[in-house]
mmCIF file of C-alpha atoms in Angstrom:
data_model
loop_
_atom_site.group_PDB
_atom_site.id
_atom_site.type_symbol
_atom_site.label_atom_id
_atom_site.label_comp_id
_atom_site.label_asym_id
_atom_site.label_seq_id
_atom_site.Cartn_x
_atom_site.Cartn_y
_atom_site.Cartn_z
ATOM 1 C CA MET A 624 28.025 0.805 -3.727
ATOM 2 C CA PRO A 625 25.280 2.495 -1.707
ATOM 3 C CA PRO A 626 21.713 1.711 -2.829
ATOM 4 C CA SER A 627 19.943 4.220 -5.055
ATOM 5 C CA ILE A 628 17.217 6.477 -3.699
ATOM 6 C CA PRO A 629 14.330 4.521 -5.309
ATOM 7 C CA GLU A 630 15.770 1.239 -4.036
ATOM 8 C CA ALA A 631 16.206 2.618 -0.516
ATOM 9 C CA ASP A 632 12.654 3.952 -0.613
ATOM 10 C CA ARG A 633 11.334 0.533 -1.614
ATOM 11 C CA ARG A 634 13.255 -1.107 1.215
ATOM 12 C CA HIS A 635 11.793 1.369 3.674
ATOM 13 C CA ARG A 636 8.298 0.626 2.381
ATOM 14 C CA ALA A 637 8.912 -3.110 2.661
ATOM 15 C CA SER A 638 10.142 -2.703 6.243
ATOM 16 C CA ALA A 639 7.111 -0.564 7.128
ATOM 17 C CA ALA A 640 4.724 -3.133 5.640
ATOM 18 C CA PHE A 641 6.432 -5.961 7.543
ATOM 19 C CA SER A 642 6.297 -4.009 10.821
ATOM 20 C CA LEU A 643 2.568 -3.286 10.415
ATOM 21 C CA SER A 644 1.826 -6.896 9.494
ATOM 22 C CA PHE A 645 3.834 -8.194 12.456
ATOM 23 C CA LEU A 646 1.985 -5.877 14.860
ATOM 24 C CA SER A 647 -1.306 -7.052 13.370
ATOM 25 C CA LEU A 648 -0.312 -10.682 13.980
ATOM 26 C CA ILE A 649 0.660 -10.041 17.615
ATOM 27 C CA PHE A 650 -2.536 -8.069 18.306
ATOM 28 C CA SER A 651 -4.758 -10.713 16.689
ATOM 29 C CA ILE A 652 -3.225 -13.603 18.665
ATOM 30 C CA THR A 653 -3.514 -11.645 21.935
ATOM 31 C CA ALA A 654 -7.143 -10.700 21.296
ATOM 32 C CA PHE A 655 -8.107 -14.185 20.078
ATOM 33 C CA SER A 656 -6.759 -15.892 23.211
ATOM 34 C CA SER A 657 -8.158 -13.385 25.746
ATOM 35 C CA SER A 658 -11.611 -13.140 27.323
ATOM 36 C CA TYR A 659 -12.035 -9.371 27.509
ATOM 37 C CA TRP A 660 -13.920 -8.730 24.292
ATOM 38 C CA CYS A 661 -16.905 -7.594 26.363
ATOM 39 C CA GLU A 662 -17.073 -6.469 29.987
ATOM 40 C CA GLY A 663 -19.942 -5.512 32.269
ATOM 41 C CA THR A 664 -21.914 -6.315 35.398
ATOM 42 C CA ARG A 665 -24.616 -8.781 36.349
ATOM 43 C CA LYS A 666 -27.333 -7.989 38.895
ATOM 44 C CA VAL A 667 -27.917 -11.039 41.142
ATOM 45 C CA ALA A 668 -29.795 -11.588 44.392
ATOM 46 C CA LYS A 669 -27.726 -11.616 47.593
ATOM 47 C CA PRO A 670 -27.316 -14.980 49.305
ATOM 48 C CA PHE A 671 -28.394 -15.483 52.934
ATOM 49 C CA CYS A 672 -25.764 -14.794 55.570
ATOM 50 C CA LYS A 673 -24.437 -17.994 57.108
ATOM 51 C CA GLY A 674 -23.208 -18.240 60.685
ATOM 52 C CA ASP A 675 -21.427 -15.110 61.862
ATOM 53 C CA SER A 676 -20.896 -13.725 58.352
ATOM 54 C CA LYS A 677 -21.840 -10.091 58.048
ATOM 55 C CA GLY A 678 -21.534 -7.464 55.408
ATOM 56 C CA ASP A 679 -23.254 -5.906 52.428
ATOM 57 C CA LEU A 680 -22.930 -8.973 50.187
ATOM 58 C CA CYS A 681 -25.454 -11.190 52.022
ATOM 59 C CA ILE A 682 -28.983 -10.864 53.444
ATOM 60 C CA ARG A 683 -29.223 -10.582 57.267
ATOM 61 C CA PHE A 684 -32.112 -11.766 59.447
ATOM 62 C CA ASN A 685 -33.559 -9.915 62.435
ATOM 63 C CA SER A 686 -32.607 -12.770 64.773
ATOM 64 C CA ALA A 687 -29.088 -13.706 65.776
ATOM 65 C CA ASP A 688 -30.032 -17.386 65.698
ATOM 66 C CA GLY A 689 -32.256 -17.142 62.662
ATOM 67 C CA ASN A 690 -31.296 -20.452 61.097
ATOM 68 C CA GLY A 691 -32.513 -22.530 64.070
ATOM 69 C CA SER A 692 -35.483 -20.415 65.163
ATOM 70 C CA GLN A 693 -39.097 -21.378 64.467
ATOM 71 C CA ALA A 694 -40.207 -17.741 64.537
ATOM 72 C CA VAL A 695 -41.030 -15.761 61.462
ATOM 73 C CA GLN A 696 -37.916 -14.082 60.077
ATOM 74 C CA TYR A 697 -37.843 -10.617 58.565
ATOM 75 C CA ILE A 698 -35.414 -9.431 55.913
ATOM 76 C CA TRP A 699 -34.298 -5.857 56.273
ATOM 77 C CA GLU A 700 -33.179 -5.446 52.654
ATOM 78 C CA THR A 701 -35.787 -4.177 50.193
ATOM 79 C CA GLY A 702 -35.688 -3.136 46.548
ATOM 80 C CA ASP A 703 -32.199 -2.802 45.109
ATOM 81 C CA ASP A 704 -30.644 -3.601 48.480
ATOM 82 C CA LYS A 705 -31.509 -7.233 47.864
ATOM 83 C CA PHE A 706 -29.229 -7.359 44.813
ATOM 84 C CA VAL A 707 -25.505 -7.100 44.242
ATOM 85 C CA GLU A 708 -23.612 -6.381 41.017
ATOM 86 C CA LYS A 709 -20.984 -8.868 39.877
ATOM 87 C CA LYS A 710 -18.408 -7.976 37.253
ATOM 88 C CA PHE A 711 -17.966 -10.292 34.301
ATOM 89 C CA HIS A 712 -15.906 -10.452 31.102
ATOM 90 C CA ALA A 713 -16.425 -12.624 28.051
ATOM 91 C CA GLY A 714 -14.438 -13.579 24.972
ATOM 92 C CA ILE A 715 -14.703 -15.962 22.060
ATOM 93 C CA TRP A 716 -13.868 -19.034 24.124
ATOM 94 C CA TYR A 717 -15.174 -18.485 27.648
ATOM 95 C CA SER A 718 -16.954 -16.098 30.019
ATOM 96 C CA CYS A 719 -15.860 -15.395 33.600
ATOM 97 C CA GLU A 720 -17.569 -13.602 36.506
ATOM 98 C CA GLU A 721 -16.459 -12.816 40.045
ATOM 99 C CA MET A 722 -17.810 -14.806 42.961
ATOM 100 C CA ILE A 723 -19.664 -13.330 45.958
ATOM 101 C CA ASN A 724 -17.893 -13.602 49.357
ATOM 102 C CA GLU A 725 -15.154 -15.647 47.701
ATOM 103 C CA GLU A 726 -11.942 -14.881 45.890
ATOM 104 C CA GLY A 727 -11.402 -15.759 42.264
ATOM 105 C CA GLU A 728 -13.671 -16.102 39.265
ATOM 106 C CA LYS A 729 -16.069 -18.675 37.928
ATOM 107 C CA CYS A 730 -15.609 -19.376 34.209
ATOM 108 C CA ARG A 731 -17.698 -21.304 31.716
ATOM 109 C CA SER A 732 -17.590 -21.879 27.975
ATOM 110 C CA PHE A 733 -19.077 -19.055 25.951
ATOM 111 C CA ILE A 734 -20.122 -21.551 23.278
ATOM 112 C CA SER A 735 -22.413 -23.283 25.792
ATOM 113 C CA LEU A 736 -24.043 -19.920 26.639
ATOM 114 C CA THR A 737 -24.791 -19.063 23.018
ATOM 115 C CA PRO A 738 -28.322 -19.856 21.785
ATOM 116 C CA ALA A 739 -28.460 -23.011 19.645
ATOM 117 C CA SER A 740 -29.629 -21.033 16.624
ATOM 118 C CA ASP A 741 -26.511 -18.824 16.732
ATOM 119 C CA ARG A 742 -23.817 -21.405 17.468
ATOM 120 C CA GLY A 743 -23.204 -21.977 13.769
ATOM 121 C CA VAL A 744 -22.422 -18.284 13.310
ATOM 122 C CA LEU A 745 -20.096 -18.395 16.327
ATOM 123 C CA TRP A 746 -18.202 -21.355 14.880
ATOM 124 C CA LEU A 747 -17.889 -19.525 11.556
ATOM 125 C CA SER A 748 -16.476 -16.565 13.474
ATOM 126 C CA ILE A 749 -13.928 -18.819 15.194
ATOM 127 C CA VAL A 750 -12.873 -20.424 11.884
ATOM 128 C CA ALA A 751 -12.563 -16.988 10.266
ATOM 129 C CA GLU A 752 -10.417 -15.770 13.177
ATOM 130 C CA LEU A 753 -8.133 -18.801 12.841
ATOM 131 C CA LEU A 754 -7.770 -18.257 9.084
ATOM 132 C CA TYR A 755 -7.108 -14.583 9.770
ATOM 133 C CA VAL A 756 -4.190 -15.477 12.052
ATOM 134 C CA VAL A 757 -2.839 -18.113 9.621
ATOM 135 C CA LEU A 758 -2.933 -15.740 6.624
ATOM 136 C CA LEU A 759 -1.261 -13.008 8.662
ATOM 137 C CA LEU A 760 1.500 -15.471 9.538
ATOM 138 C CA ILE A 761 1.949 -16.411 5.862
ATOM 139 C CA GLY A 762 2.053 -12.731 4.904
ATOM 140 C CA ASN A 763 4.732 -12.057 7.538
ATOM 141 C CA ILE A 764 6.838 -14.937 6.249
ATOM 142 C CA LEU A 765 6.594 -13.704 2.648
ATOM 143 C CA MET A 766 7.469 -10.133 3.617
ATOM 144 C CA SER A 767 10.463 -11.293 5.654
ATOM 145 C CA VAL A 768 11.677 -13.399 2.716
ATOM 146 C CA GLU A 769 11.309 -10.404 0.414
ATOM 147 C CA ILE A 770 13.340 -8.198 2.775
ATOM 148 C CA CYS A 771 16.069 -10.693 3.688
ATOM 149 C CA TYR A 772 16.571 -12.756 0.549
ATOM 150 C CA TYR A 773 15.288 -13.205 -2.973
ATOM 151 C CA SER A 774 17.098 -14.540 -6.049
ATOM 152 C CA SER A 775 16.145 -11.778 -8.510
ATOM 153 C CA VAL A 776 14.236 -8.535 -8.853
ATOM 154 C CA ILE A 777 11.419 -10.247 -10.725
ATOM 155 C CA ASP A 778 11.103 -12.850 -7.964
ATOM 156 C CA GLY A 779 10.977 -10.024 -5.426
ATOM 157 C CA LEU A 780 8.065 -8.410 -7.267
ATOM 158 C CA LYS A 781 6.235 -11.739 -7.413
ATOM 159 C CA ILE A 782 6.666 -12.259 -3.665
ATOM 160 C CA ASN A 783 5.530 -8.679 -3.079
ATOM 161 C CA ALA A 784 2.352 -9.187 -5.107
ATOM 162 C CA PHE A 785 1.514 -12.500 -3.449
ATOM 163 C CA SER A 786 2.042 -11.093 0.070
ATOM 164 C CA ALA A 787 -0.257 -8.163 -0.792
ATOM 165 C CA VAL A 788 -3.033 -10.547 -1.905
ATOM 166 C CA VAL A 789 -2.635 -12.701 1.223
ATOM 167 C CA THR A 790 -2.698 -9.660 3.522
ATOM 168 C CA VAL A 791 -5.820 -8.197 1.896
ATOM 169 C CA LEU A 792 -7.600 -11.550 2.170
ATOM 170 C CA ALA A 793 -6.582 -11.795 5.835
ATOM 171 C CA GLY A 794 -7.989 -8.332 6.531
ATOM 172 C CA LEU A 795 -11.334 -9.204 4.944
ATOM 173 C CA LEU A 796 -11.599 -12.415 6.969
ATOM 174 C CA GLY A 797 -10.721 -10.546 10.167
ATOM 175 C CA MET A 798 -13.389 -7.913 9.549
ATOM 176 C CA VAL A 799 -16.054 -10.574 8.897
ATOM 177 C CA ALA A 800 -15.016 -12.554 11.999
ATOM 178 C CA HIS A 801 -15.214 -9.508 14.304
ATOM 179 C CA MET A 802 -18.620 -8.493 12.963
ATOM 180 C CA MET A 803 -20.022 -12.025 13.318
ATOM 181 C CA TYR A 804 -18.840 -12.260 16.933
ATOM 182 C CA THR A 805 -20.443 -8.881 17.706
ATOM 183 C CA THR A 806 -23.765 -10.144 16.345
ATOM 184 C CA VAL A 807 -23.531 -13.423 18.281
ATOM 185 C CA PHE A 808 -22.740 -11.666 21.564
ATOM 186 C CA GLN A 809 -25.681 -9.294 21.221
ATOM 187 C CA MET A 810 -27.997 -12.239 20.506
ATOM 188 C CA THR A 811 -26.601 -14.067 23.546
ATOM 189 C CA VAL A 812 -27.295 -11.024 25.728
ATOM 190 C CA ASN A 813 -30.945 -11.058 24.625
ATOM 191 C CA LEU A 814 -31.601 -14.802 24.378
ATOM 192 C CA GLY A 815 -28.925 -16.372 26.572
ATOM 193 C CA PRO A 816 -29.498 -18.174 29.889
ATOM 194 C CA GLU A 817 -31.069 -16.205 32.733
ATOM 195 C CA ASP A 818 -28.164 -16.820 35.102
ATOM 196 C CA TRP A 819 -25.738 -15.144 32.683
ATOM 197 C CA ARG A 820 -27.518 -12.193 31.063
ATOM 198 C CA PRO A 821 -25.672 -8.966 31.931
ATOM 199 C CA HIS A 822 -27.292 -5.915 33.473
ATOM 200 C CA THR A 823 -24.840 -3.503 31.840
ATOM 201 C CA TRP A 824 -22.062 -4.268 29.367
ATOM 202 C CA ASP A 825 -19.632 -2.647 26.950
ATOM 203 C CA TYR A 826 -16.803 -3.712 24.670
ATOM 204 C CA GLY A 827 -13.456 -4.425 26.340
ATOM 205 C CA TRP A 828 -9.813 -3.899 25.466
ATOM 206 C CA SER A 829 -9.556 -7.184 23.528
ATOM 207 C CA TYR A 830 -12.298 -6.046 21.173
ATOM 208 C CA GLY A 831 -10.457 -2.786 20.530
ATOM 209 C CA LEU A 832 -7.197 -4.717 20.068
ATOM 210 C CA ALA A 833 -8.853 -6.971 17.491
ATOM 211 C CA TRP A 834 -9.993 -3.986 15.408
ATOM 212 C CA THR A 835 -6.567 -2.367 15.832
ATOM 213 C CA SER A 836 -5.087 -5.570 14.386
ATOM 214 C CA PHE A 837 -7.460 -5.269 11.422
ATOM 215 C CA ALA A 838 -6.413 -1.633 10.876
ATOM 216 C CA CYS A 839 -2.700 -2.566 10.944
ATOM 217 C CA CYS A 840 -3.378 -5.448 8.537
ATOM 218 C CA MET A 841 -5.090 -3.205 5.993
ATOM 219 C CA ALA A 842 -2.361 -0.552 6.376
ATOM 220 C CA ALA A 843 0.266 -3.235 5.658
ATOM 221 C CA ALA A 844 -1.706 -4.373 2.598
ATOM 222 C CA VAL A 845 -1.995 -0.817 1.258
ATOM 223 C CA THR A 846 1.726 -0.218 1.817
ATOM 224 C CA THR A 847 2.630 -3.454 0.028
ATOM 225 C CA ILE A 848 0.370 -2.721 -2.942
ATOM 226 C CA ASN A 849 1.703 0.826 -3.123
ATOM 227 C CA LYS A 850 5.277 -0.471 -3.174
ATOM 228 C CA TYR A 851 4.510 -2.933 -5.971
ATOM 229 C CA THR A 852 2.595 -0.354 -8.045
ATOM 230 C CA LYS A 853 5.260 2.307 -7.619
ATOM 231 C CA THR A 854 8.012 -0.099 -8.694
ATOM 232 C CA ILE A 855 6.107 -1.078 -11.834
ATOM 233 C CA LEU A 856 5.310 2.546 -12.716
ATOM 234 C CA GLU A 857 8.931 3.596 -12.220
ATOM 235 C CA PHE A 858 10.082 0.764 -14.436
ATOM 236 C CA LYS A 859 7.601 1.667 -17.197
ATOM 237 C CA HIS A 860 8.561 5.354 -16.982
ATOM 238 C CA LYS A 861 12.272 4.564 -17.318
ATOM 239 C CA ARG A 862 11.561 2.240 -20.196
ATOM 240 C CA LYS A 863 9.551 4.834 -22.154
ATOM 241 C CA LYS A 864 12.202 7.438 -21.484
ATOM 242 C CA LEU A 865 14.883 5.061 -22.712
ATOM 243 C CA GLU A 866 12.954 4.170 -25.866
ATOM 244 C CA ARG A 867 12.560 7.858 -26.669
ATOM 245 C CA SER A 868 16.273 8.457 -26.097
ATOM 246 C CA PHE A 869 17.282 5.589 -28.383
ATOM 247 C CA ARG A 870 14.895 6.696 -31.094
ATOM 248 C CA ILE A 871 16.468 10.156 -31.107
ATOM 249 C CA GLN A 872 20.100 9.132 -30.619
ATOM 250 C CA TYR A 873 20.354 6.174 -32.999
ATOM 251 C CA LYS A 874 17.544 7.133 -35.422
ATOM 252 C CA PHE A 875 15.878 3.748 -35.526
ATOM 253 C CA PRO A 876 13.862 3.390 -38.758
ATOM 254 C CA GLU A 877 11.527 0.897 -37.131
ATOM 255 C CA TYR A 878 9.284 2.059 -34.314
ATOM 256 C CA THR A 879 9.576 -1.241 -32.429
ATOM 257 C CA ALA A 880 13.376 -1.353 -32.554
ATOM 258 C CA PRO A 881 13.952 0.565 -29.273
ATOM 259 C CA GLU A 882 11.314 -1.600 -27.604
ATOM 260 C CA LYS A 883 13.107 -4.760 -28.755
ATOM 261 C CA VAL A 884 16.383 -3.461 -27.358
ATOM 262 C CA CYS A 885 14.702 -2.679 -24.038
ATOM 263 C CA ASN A 886 13.184 -6.151 -23.944
ATOM 264 C CA VAL A 887 16.624 -7.695 -24.388
ATOM 265 C CA TYR A 888 17.935 -5.554 -21.555
ATOM 266 C CA VAL A 889 15.000 -6.354 -19.265
ATOM 267 C CA ASN A 890 15.450 -10.076 -19.865
ATOM 268 C CA SER A 891 19.068 -9.745 -18.788
ATOM 269 C CA PHE A 892 17.832 -8.798 -15.289
ATOM 270 C CA GLN A 893 15.894 -12.001 -14.714
ATOM 271 C CA ASN A 894 18.738 -13.456 -12.645
ATOM 272 C CA THR A 895 20.066 -10.402 -10.838
ATOM 273 C CA THR A 896 19.113 -8.598 -7.640
ATOM 274 C CA ASP A 897 19.928 -5.123 -8.978
ATOM 275 C CA ASP A 898 17.250 -2.485 -9.357
ATOM 276 C CA PRO A 899 16.082 -2.540 -13.016
ATOM 277 C CA ALA A 900 14.707 0.985 -12.862
ATOM 278 C CA HIS A 901 18.046 2.266 -11.591
ATOM 279 C CA ALA A 902 20.097 0.199 -13.994
ATOM 280 C CA LEU A 903 18.184 1.412 -17.023
ATOM 281 C CA ARG A 904 20.021 4.717 -16.643
ATOM 282 C CA SER A 905 23.127 3.125 -18.135
ATOM 283 C CA LEU A 906 22.760 4.133 -21.779
ATOM 284 C CA ARG A 907 26.271 3.042 -22.780
ATOM 285 C CA HIS A 908 25.500 -0.551 -21.879
ATOM 286 C CA LEU A 909 22.307 -0.348 -23.926
ATOM 287 C CA ALA A 910 24.253 1.058 -26.824
ATOM 288 C CA THR A 911 26.432 -2.074 -26.816
ATOM 289 C CA ILE A 912 23.298 -4.225 -26.838
ATOM 290 C CA SER A 913 21.847 -2.239 -29.722
ATOM 291 C CA VAL A 914 24.974 -2.860 -31.792
ATOM 292 C CA LEU A 915 24.586 -6.610 -31.151
#
């Protein structure tokens, strides 16, 4: 038999929540392992030209044999001409900057660049990011179990509620971790070592990807909570409607009699995967139970 409309809608919501949570996990792992949270330039003095090297990235003397001459040497560059801008990018783990007159980049640990007074906050940010990834992974596993297999409807609702709690907690940890790293980076820019402080900087694509992961995580949590709440409300609505129908049809003298019948019927669904809200439409089966 084809699934009912409410059941199909719940499956679609579960699939949407799983897709958002999976995207959040992929984005968070990519951002956490990259070094492009912040990008910018550093203004450094040009080195002296060696040998026959020429160009705009080194300082030239007025003599062709300047290195071996005893005469006074004059440097033509003045003001900003004496400096060159080097691009750099930094992440949670390390910071890299391009090298002058050489190919490649020079990288060093970002933790070693952070002021000693802020390293504790940076480590808290790293731990929060790790917990964020772990909780996202747990939430993905629970959502996949809910979609692929569960022993009963009640078990499915329990898994749904637990995955919603885990996803919300992951989102809160991710938000705190991103904000702590932002604070640490700004403090490092102001109080970090002189040979690292950037001249200009801005947030990179990894930083945007990290906040996109947080947005997907919270969207998955909202979708999961909405699915759970809607299922419960539908079930309560069907139950009240059924109690009213039994009270009118069978003229129960006791007010709690229809509720007792409904409780017997609900308990019969503890070990089935059918939709209880859809199955409550079967009044003939409930009539048999009421006779018993």
